[in-house]
Short mmCIF file of C-alpha atoms in Angstrom, two decimals:
data_model
loop_
_atom_site.label_atom_id
_atom_site.label_comp_id
_atom_site.label_asym_id
_atom_site.label_seq_id
_atom_site.Cartn_x
_atom_site.Cartn_y
_atom_site.Cartn_z
CA MET A 1 -13.37 36.37 -12.39
CA ALA A 2 -12.72 36.24 -15.89
CA ASP A 3 -15.42 35.38 -18.37
CA PHE A 4 -14.88 32.68 -20.59
CA GLU A 5 -16.27 34.97 -23.29
CA TRP A 6 -13.52 37.07 -22.63
CA PHE A 7 -10.87 34.01 -23.08
CA ARG A 8 -12.43 33.04 -26.26
CA SER A 9 -12.38 36.68 -27.70
CA PHE A 10 -8.50 36.68 -26.97
CA VAL A 11 -7.53 33.30 -28.40
CA ALA A 12 -9.30 34.72 -31.42
CA ILE A 13 -7.55 37.52 -31.86
CA TYR A 14 -4.06 35.40 -30.72
CA ARG A 15 -4.77 33.31 -33.81
CA HIS A 16 -6.14 35.87 -36.40
CA GLY A 17 -3.99 38.60 -35.57
CA SER A 18 -6.43 41.49 -35.43
CA VAL A 19 -9.55 42.43 -34.19
CA SER A 20 -11.45 42.92 -36.97
CA ALA A 21 -10.60 39.03 -38.41
CA ALA A 22 -11.35 37.49 -34.58
CA ALA A 23 -14.41 39.86 -34.22
CA ALA A 24 -15.80 38.04 -38.19
CA SER A 25 -14.72 34.97 -36.82
CA ARG A 26 -16.72 34.54 -33.39
CA TYR A 27 -19.66 36.46 -35.41
CA MET A 28 -19.16 39.87 -33.41
CA THR A 29 -18.74 43.62 -33.75
CA GLN A 30 -15.15 44.83 -33.19
CA PRO A 31 -16.26 47.05 -30.56
CA ALA A 32 -17.65 44.36 -28.34
CA LEU A 33 -15.10 42.20 -29.09
CA SER A 34 -12.47 45.02 -28.46
CA GLN A 35 -14.48 45.16 -24.70
CA HIS A 36 -13.60 41.42 -24.01
CA LEU A 37 -10.11 42.00 -24.67
CA ALA A 38 -10.28 45.41 -22.44
CA ALA A 39 -11.62 43.80 -19.53
CA LEU A 40 -9.36 40.56 -19.93
CA GLU A 41 -6.47 42.96 -19.80
CA ALA A 42 -7.91 44.94 -17.02
CA GLU A 43 -8.15 41.31 -14.84
CA ILE A 44 -4.78 40.28 -15.53
CA GLY A 45 -3.50 44.04 -15.25
CA GLU A 46 -1.63 44.26 -18.04
CA PRO A 47 -1.62 44.76 -22.07
CA LEU A 48 -1.85 41.54 -23.90
CA PHE A 49 -1.08 42.93 -27.39
CA ARG A 50 0.71 45.48 -28.88
CA ARG A 51 -1.24 47.21 -31.21
CA THR A 52 0.93 47.89 -34.70
CA PRO A 53 -0.68 49.19 -38.06
CA ARG A 54 -0.31 45.61 -39.41
CA ARG A 55 -1.27 43.11 -36.77
CA MET A 56 -1.83 42.72 -33.18
CA VAL A 57 1.29 41.52 -31.45
CA PRO A 58 0.91 39.38 -28.54
CA THR A 59 2.83 39.90 -25.35
CA GLU A 60 5.29 37.64 -23.49
CA ARG A 61 2.38 37.32 -21.24
CA ALA A 62 0.11 36.70 -23.73
CA LYS A 63 1.70 33.75 -24.77
CA GLN A 64 2.01 32.31 -21.55
CA LEU A 65 -1.73 32.77 -21.01
CA TYR A 66 -2.46 31.47 -24.81
CA ALA A 67 -0.49 28.01 -24.03
CA GLN A 68 -2.49 27.97 -20.90
CA ILE A 69 -5.97 28.57 -22.15
CA ALA A 70 -6.05 27.85 -25.87
CA PRO A 71 -6.07 23.94 -25.22
CA ALA A 72 -9.07 24.28 -22.81
CA VAL A 73 -10.78 26.66 -25.00
CA ASP A 74 -11.06 24.37 -27.68
CA ARG A 75 -12.03 21.55 -25.63
CA LEU A 76 -14.87 23.58 -24.04
CA GLU A 77 -15.92 24.83 -27.77
CA ARG A 78 -15.88 21.11 -28.83
CA VAL A 79 -18.03 20.17 -25.90
CA ASP A 80 -20.62 23.33 -26.59
CA ASP A 81 -20.63 21.99 -30.20
CA ALA A 82 -21.38 18.50 -29.01
CA PHE A 83 -24.41 19.59 -26.96
CA LYS A 84 -26.04 22.28 -29.70
CA LEU A 85 -25.89 19.11 -32.07
CA PRO A 86 -26.65 16.26 -30.45
CA GLY A 87 -25.65 12.89 -32.01
CA ARG A 88 -23.11 14.49 -34.16
CA ALA A 89 -19.40 13.32 -33.68
CA PRO A 90 -16.74 15.75 -33.06
CA VAL A 91 -14.84 17.21 -35.54
CA LEU A 92 -10.95 16.71 -35.77
CA ARG A 93 -8.65 19.37 -38.69
CA LEU A 94 -6.25 16.99 -40.03
CA GLY A 95 -3.55 18.46 -42.36
CA GLY A 96 -0.63 16.92 -44.11
CA PRO A 97 1.02 16.83 -47.88
CA SER A 98 -1.72 15.87 -50.70
CA GLU A 99 0.26 13.21 -52.28
CA PHE A 100 1.32 11.38 -49.13
CA MET A 101 -1.99 11.60 -47.61
CA HIS A 102 -3.64 10.66 -50.94
CA GLU A 103 -1.53 7.25 -51.08
CA ARG A 104 -0.99 6.26 -47.29
CA ILE A 105 -3.25 8.00 -45.14
CA ILE A 106 -6.80 8.21 -46.84
CA PRO A 107 -6.28 4.25 -47.65
CA ALA A 108 -5.05 3.94 -43.81
CA LEU A 109 -8.21 5.82 -42.33
CA PRO A 110 -9.35 3.57 -39.07
CA ASP A 111 -12.74 3.79 -38.17
CA SER A 112 -12.89 7.08 -35.65
CA PRO A 113 -15.41 8.69 -33.43
CA TYR A 114 -14.84 11.88 -35.46
CA ARG A 115 -16.21 13.76 -38.54
CA LEU A 116 -12.59 14.64 -40.64
CA ILE A 117 -11.56 18.30 -42.25
CA ILE A 118 -8.32 17.45 -44.15
CA THR A 119 -6.14 20.20 -45.39
CA PHE A 120 -3.44 20.19 -47.66
CA GLY A 121 -0.02 21.79 -48.03
CA GLU A 122 3.58 22.00 -47.02
CA THR A 123 4.82 21.23 -43.64
CA ARG A 124 6.01 24.68 -42.44
CA PRO A 125 2.74 26.47 -42.96
CA LEU A 126 0.66 23.67 -41.60
CA LEU A 127 2.53 23.46 -38.32
CA ARG A 128 1.90 27.10 -37.63
CA LEU A 129 -2.19 26.18 -38.29
CA LEU A 130 -1.34 23.33 -35.50
CA GLN A 131 0.39 25.65 -33.09
CA ASP A 132 -2.39 27.95 -33.98
CA GLY A 133 -5.02 25.51 -33.23
CA GLU A 134 -6.53 25.26 -36.80
CA LEU A 135 -5.25 21.94 -37.02
CA ASP A 136 -5.37 19.00 -34.43
CA LEU A 137 -3.01 16.79 -35.67
CA LEU A 138 -0.10 17.23 -38.74
CA VAL A 139 1.52 14.71 -41.03
CA ALA A 140 4.88 16.38 -41.69
CA THR A 141 7.69 15.58 -43.92
CA GLN A 142 10.15 17.68 -41.56
CA HIS A 143 11.02 17.29 -37.91
CA VAL A 144 11.11 21.42 -37.30
CA ALA A 145 11.67 21.81 -33.44
CA THR A 146 8.62 23.68 -32.24
CA THR A 147 7.48 24.51 -28.53
CA GLY A 148 4.65 23.22 -27.74
CA LEU A 149 4.18 20.49 -30.33
CA VAL A 150 5.21 16.40 -30.06
CA PHE A 151 6.27 14.80 -32.91
CA SER A 152 6.51 10.84 -33.52
CA ARG A 153 7.74 9.37 -36.46
CA LEU A 154 5.39 7.50 -39.00
CA ALA A 155 7.06 6.39 -42.02
CA VAL A 156 10.21 6.38 -44.10
CA GLU A 157 10.36 7.82 -47.63
CA THR A 158 12.96 6.67 -50.34
CA PHE A 159 13.74 9.07 -53.09
CA LEU A 160 14.65 7.89 -56.30
CA PRO A 161 15.52 8.99 -60.06
CA VAL A 162 13.35 7.50 -62.34
CA GLY A 163 12.30 7.65 -66.27
CA ALA A 164 10.02 5.67 -68.81
CA ARG A 165 13.01 4.19 -70.09
CA PRO A 166 16.38 2.98 -68.39
CA LEU A 167 19.22 5.45 -68.38
CA ASP A 168 21.57 4.89 -71.84
CA VAL A 169 24.84 4.19 -70.24
CA PRO A 170 27.56 1.49 -70.28
CA ARG A 171 27.12 -1.46 -68.19
CA GLY A 172 29.45 -0.80 -65.38
CA ALA A 173 29.21 2.83 -65.69
CA GLY A 174 31.02 4.91 -62.79
CA ARG A 175 29.46 7.18 -60.96
CA GLU A 176 31.20 10.34 -63.26
CA ALA A 177 29.78 8.87 -66.46
CA ILE A 178 26.13 8.41 -64.76
CA ARG A 179 26.22 11.89 -63.42
CA ALA A 180 27.16 13.47 -67.21
CA ALA A 181 24.34 11.20 -68.48
CA LEU A 182 21.82 12.29 -65.69
CA GLU A 183 22.71 15.98 -66.56
CA LYS A 184 21.70 15.34 -69.98
CA GLU A 185 18.22 14.81 -69.28
CA ARG A 186 14.71 16.79 -68.94
CA TRP A 187 14.55 17.40 -65.57
CA ILE A 188 10.84 17.48 -63.86
CA SER A 189 10.97 19.26 -60.39
CA TYR A 190 8.76 19.80 -57.77
CA GLY A 191 10.39 23.05 -57.23
CA SER A 192 12.65 25.79 -58.74
CA ASP A 193 15.06 24.82 -55.48
CA LEU A 194 14.81 20.98 -56.69
CA PRO A 195 13.36 19.38 -53.68
CA MET A 196 14.15 15.81 -53.67
CA ILE A 197 16.65 15.97 -56.68
CA ARG A 198 18.70 18.07 -54.77
CA ARG A 199 18.74 15.47 -51.91
CA TYR A 200 19.25 12.72 -53.83
CA TRP A 201 22.21 14.21 -56.34
CA MET A 202 24.06 15.26 -53.17
CA GLN A 203 23.75 11.79 -51.79
CA ALA A 204 24.27 10.11 -54.79
CA PHE A 205 27.41 12.26 -56.01
CA GLY A 206 28.52 14.22 -53.57
CA VAL A 207 28.46 17.68 -54.92
CA ARG A 208 25.74 20.47 -55.33
CA CYS A 209 23.26 19.39 -58.11
CA ALA A 210 23.32 22.43 -61.34
CA ILE A 211 21.18 21.34 -63.01
CA LEU A 212 18.24 23.38 -64.71
CA PRO A 213 14.69 21.99 -64.70
CA ASP A 214 12.69 22.10 -67.95
CA TYR A 215 9.33 21.65 -65.91
CA VAL A 216 8.60 22.97 -62.52
CA VAL A 217 5.12 21.02 -61.29
CA PRO A 218 4.46 21.52 -57.31
CA ASP A 219 2.37 17.92 -57.26
CA LEU A 220 4.31 14.44 -57.51
CA ARG A 221 1.60 12.86 -58.81
CA VAL A 222 1.46 15.21 -61.81
CA ILE A 223 4.99 14.54 -62.29
CA LYS A 224 4.61 11.06 -62.37
CA THR A 225 1.95 11.32 -65.26
CA MET A 226 4.64 13.16 -66.96
CA VAL A 227 7.96 11.11 -66.35
CA LEU A 228 5.56 8.02 -67.73
CA ARG A 229 4.80 9.94 -71.03
CA GLY A 230 8.15 10.60 -71.58
CA PHE A 231 8.21 14.13 -70.84
CA GLY A 232 11.30 13.85 -68.72
CA VAL A 233 13.08 12.26 -65.62
CA SER A 234 12.57 13.41 -62.12
CA VAL A 235 13.16 12.08 -58.42
CA LEU A 236 10.24 10.51 -56.82
CA PRO A 237 9.44 8.31 -53.46
CA ASP A 238 8.86 5.36 -53.34
CA TYR A 239 5.73 5.05 -51.82
CA LEU A 240 4.12 7.08 -55.17
CA ILE A 241 5.65 4.77 -57.84
CA ARG A 242 6.04 1.38 -56.44
CA ASP A 243 3.41 -0.09 -58.68
CA GLU A 244 4.96 1.73 -61.74
CA LEU A 245 8.63 -0.03 -61.07
CA LYS A 246 7.04 -3.62 -60.78
CA ALA A 247 5.24 -3.04 -64.04
CA GLY A 248 8.13 -1.90 -65.52
CA ARG A 249 6.61 1.24 -67.08
CA LEU A 250 9.08 3.16 -64.84
CA HIS A 251 12.48 2.75 -64.60
CA VAL A 252 15.01 3.40 -61.87
CA LEU A 253 18.08 5.37 -63.27
CA HIS A 254 20.62 5.34 -60.74
CA GLU A 255 20.95 3.30 -57.58
CA PRO A 256 23.35 4.83 -55.49
CA ASP A 257 25.16 3.01 -52.27
CA THR A 258 23.51 5.16 -49.90
CA LEU A 259 19.77 5.84 -50.47
CA ALA A 260 18.58 9.22 -49.99
CA VAL A 261 15.31 8.62 -47.55
CA ASN A 262 13.34 11.33 -45.62
CA GLU A 263 11.13 10.83 -42.43
CA LEU A 264 7.74 11.78 -41.70
CA TRP A 265 6.02 12.67 -38.61
CA LEU A 266 2.85 12.65 -36.79
CA VAL A 267 2.48 15.68 -34.94
CA ARG A 268 0.31 17.11 -32.71
CA ARG A 269 0.10 19.43 -29.71
CA SER A 270 1.93 18.86 -26.42
CA ALA A 271 -0.95 20.71 -24.49
CA ASP A 272 -3.76 17.51 -26.27
CA SER A 273 -1.63 14.45 -24.65
CA GLY A 274 -4.04 14.19 -22.02
CA ASP A 275 -6.69 14.04 -24.90
CA GLU A 276 -7.16 9.94 -24.72
CA ARG A 277 -9.60 9.74 -27.92
CA LEU A 278 -7.19 12.09 -29.94
CA SER A 279 -3.91 9.78 -28.87
CA ALA A 280 -6.31 6.59 -29.53
CA PHE A 281 -6.89 8.07 -33.19
CA ALA A 282 -3.25 9.08 -33.68
CA ASP A 283 -1.86 5.80 -32.84
CA ALA A 284 -4.60 3.71 -34.84
CA LEU A 285 -3.57 6.20 -38.12
CA ALA A 286 -0.23 5.52 -37.54
CA ALA A 287 -0.14 1.73 -37.04
CA ALA A 288 -2.19 1.71 -40.04
CA ALA A 289 -0.26 3.88 -42.44
CA ALA A 290 2.95 1.74 -41.35
CA ARG A 291 1.15 -1.44 -42.81
#
């Protein structure tokens, strides 16, 4: 029968992609961890990884084994931690985009049985962390069909073009006049590929956006501050600018007939569907964020 420590070492190699990194994560020597892997491969009767110069590449059998045992290994390690530290709450690792987390998730955090570790970042890298067991719950800005993950709709954000002053066009100006006026503005973008701006532009004008941003700033809260101070205009999600619009400090430059929207999702591993405590926390978080 395979030893539980062999499975722990296998999961560490699978997640880290190398024996050295896995050994460091487990506070073991490389030879000891390699022995665990060799023993497990002997027990199963076939190799679990292809050794390449850059990383350990899992075989199809390894992928199947990982999907079967990783959730159980994680749960047992959490139980082990709880026994080592009696009275301490288990850890839940939550990820998501910093701006939405700051504005909507952190203020809505429900009472929970967990100690939280929060990781900020973009959706695709965080999805990989969730798949690899390095996160337990994720707020995603995209629905990316991914084996082993369950997506639940969390919220809808609306993208609005905003500036510190109204757009200078005559009352009743047509779509082309508005587009021409916007093209003359100084633009602040979250990225060089114009995320959000590109989505709004296609929705509003039906053509690809050809503007070049004057500033590229990968933080929506900083972009909001720059727009407020008159550095330029941008497209921002409604949840971030609601108070400034209400106070008249920001102005919507154009409202197309159909607004540009984006759905946000709460994501967890399907293998954790039987974890009642995690499910209860996720449901409470989704309900609170919706309010």
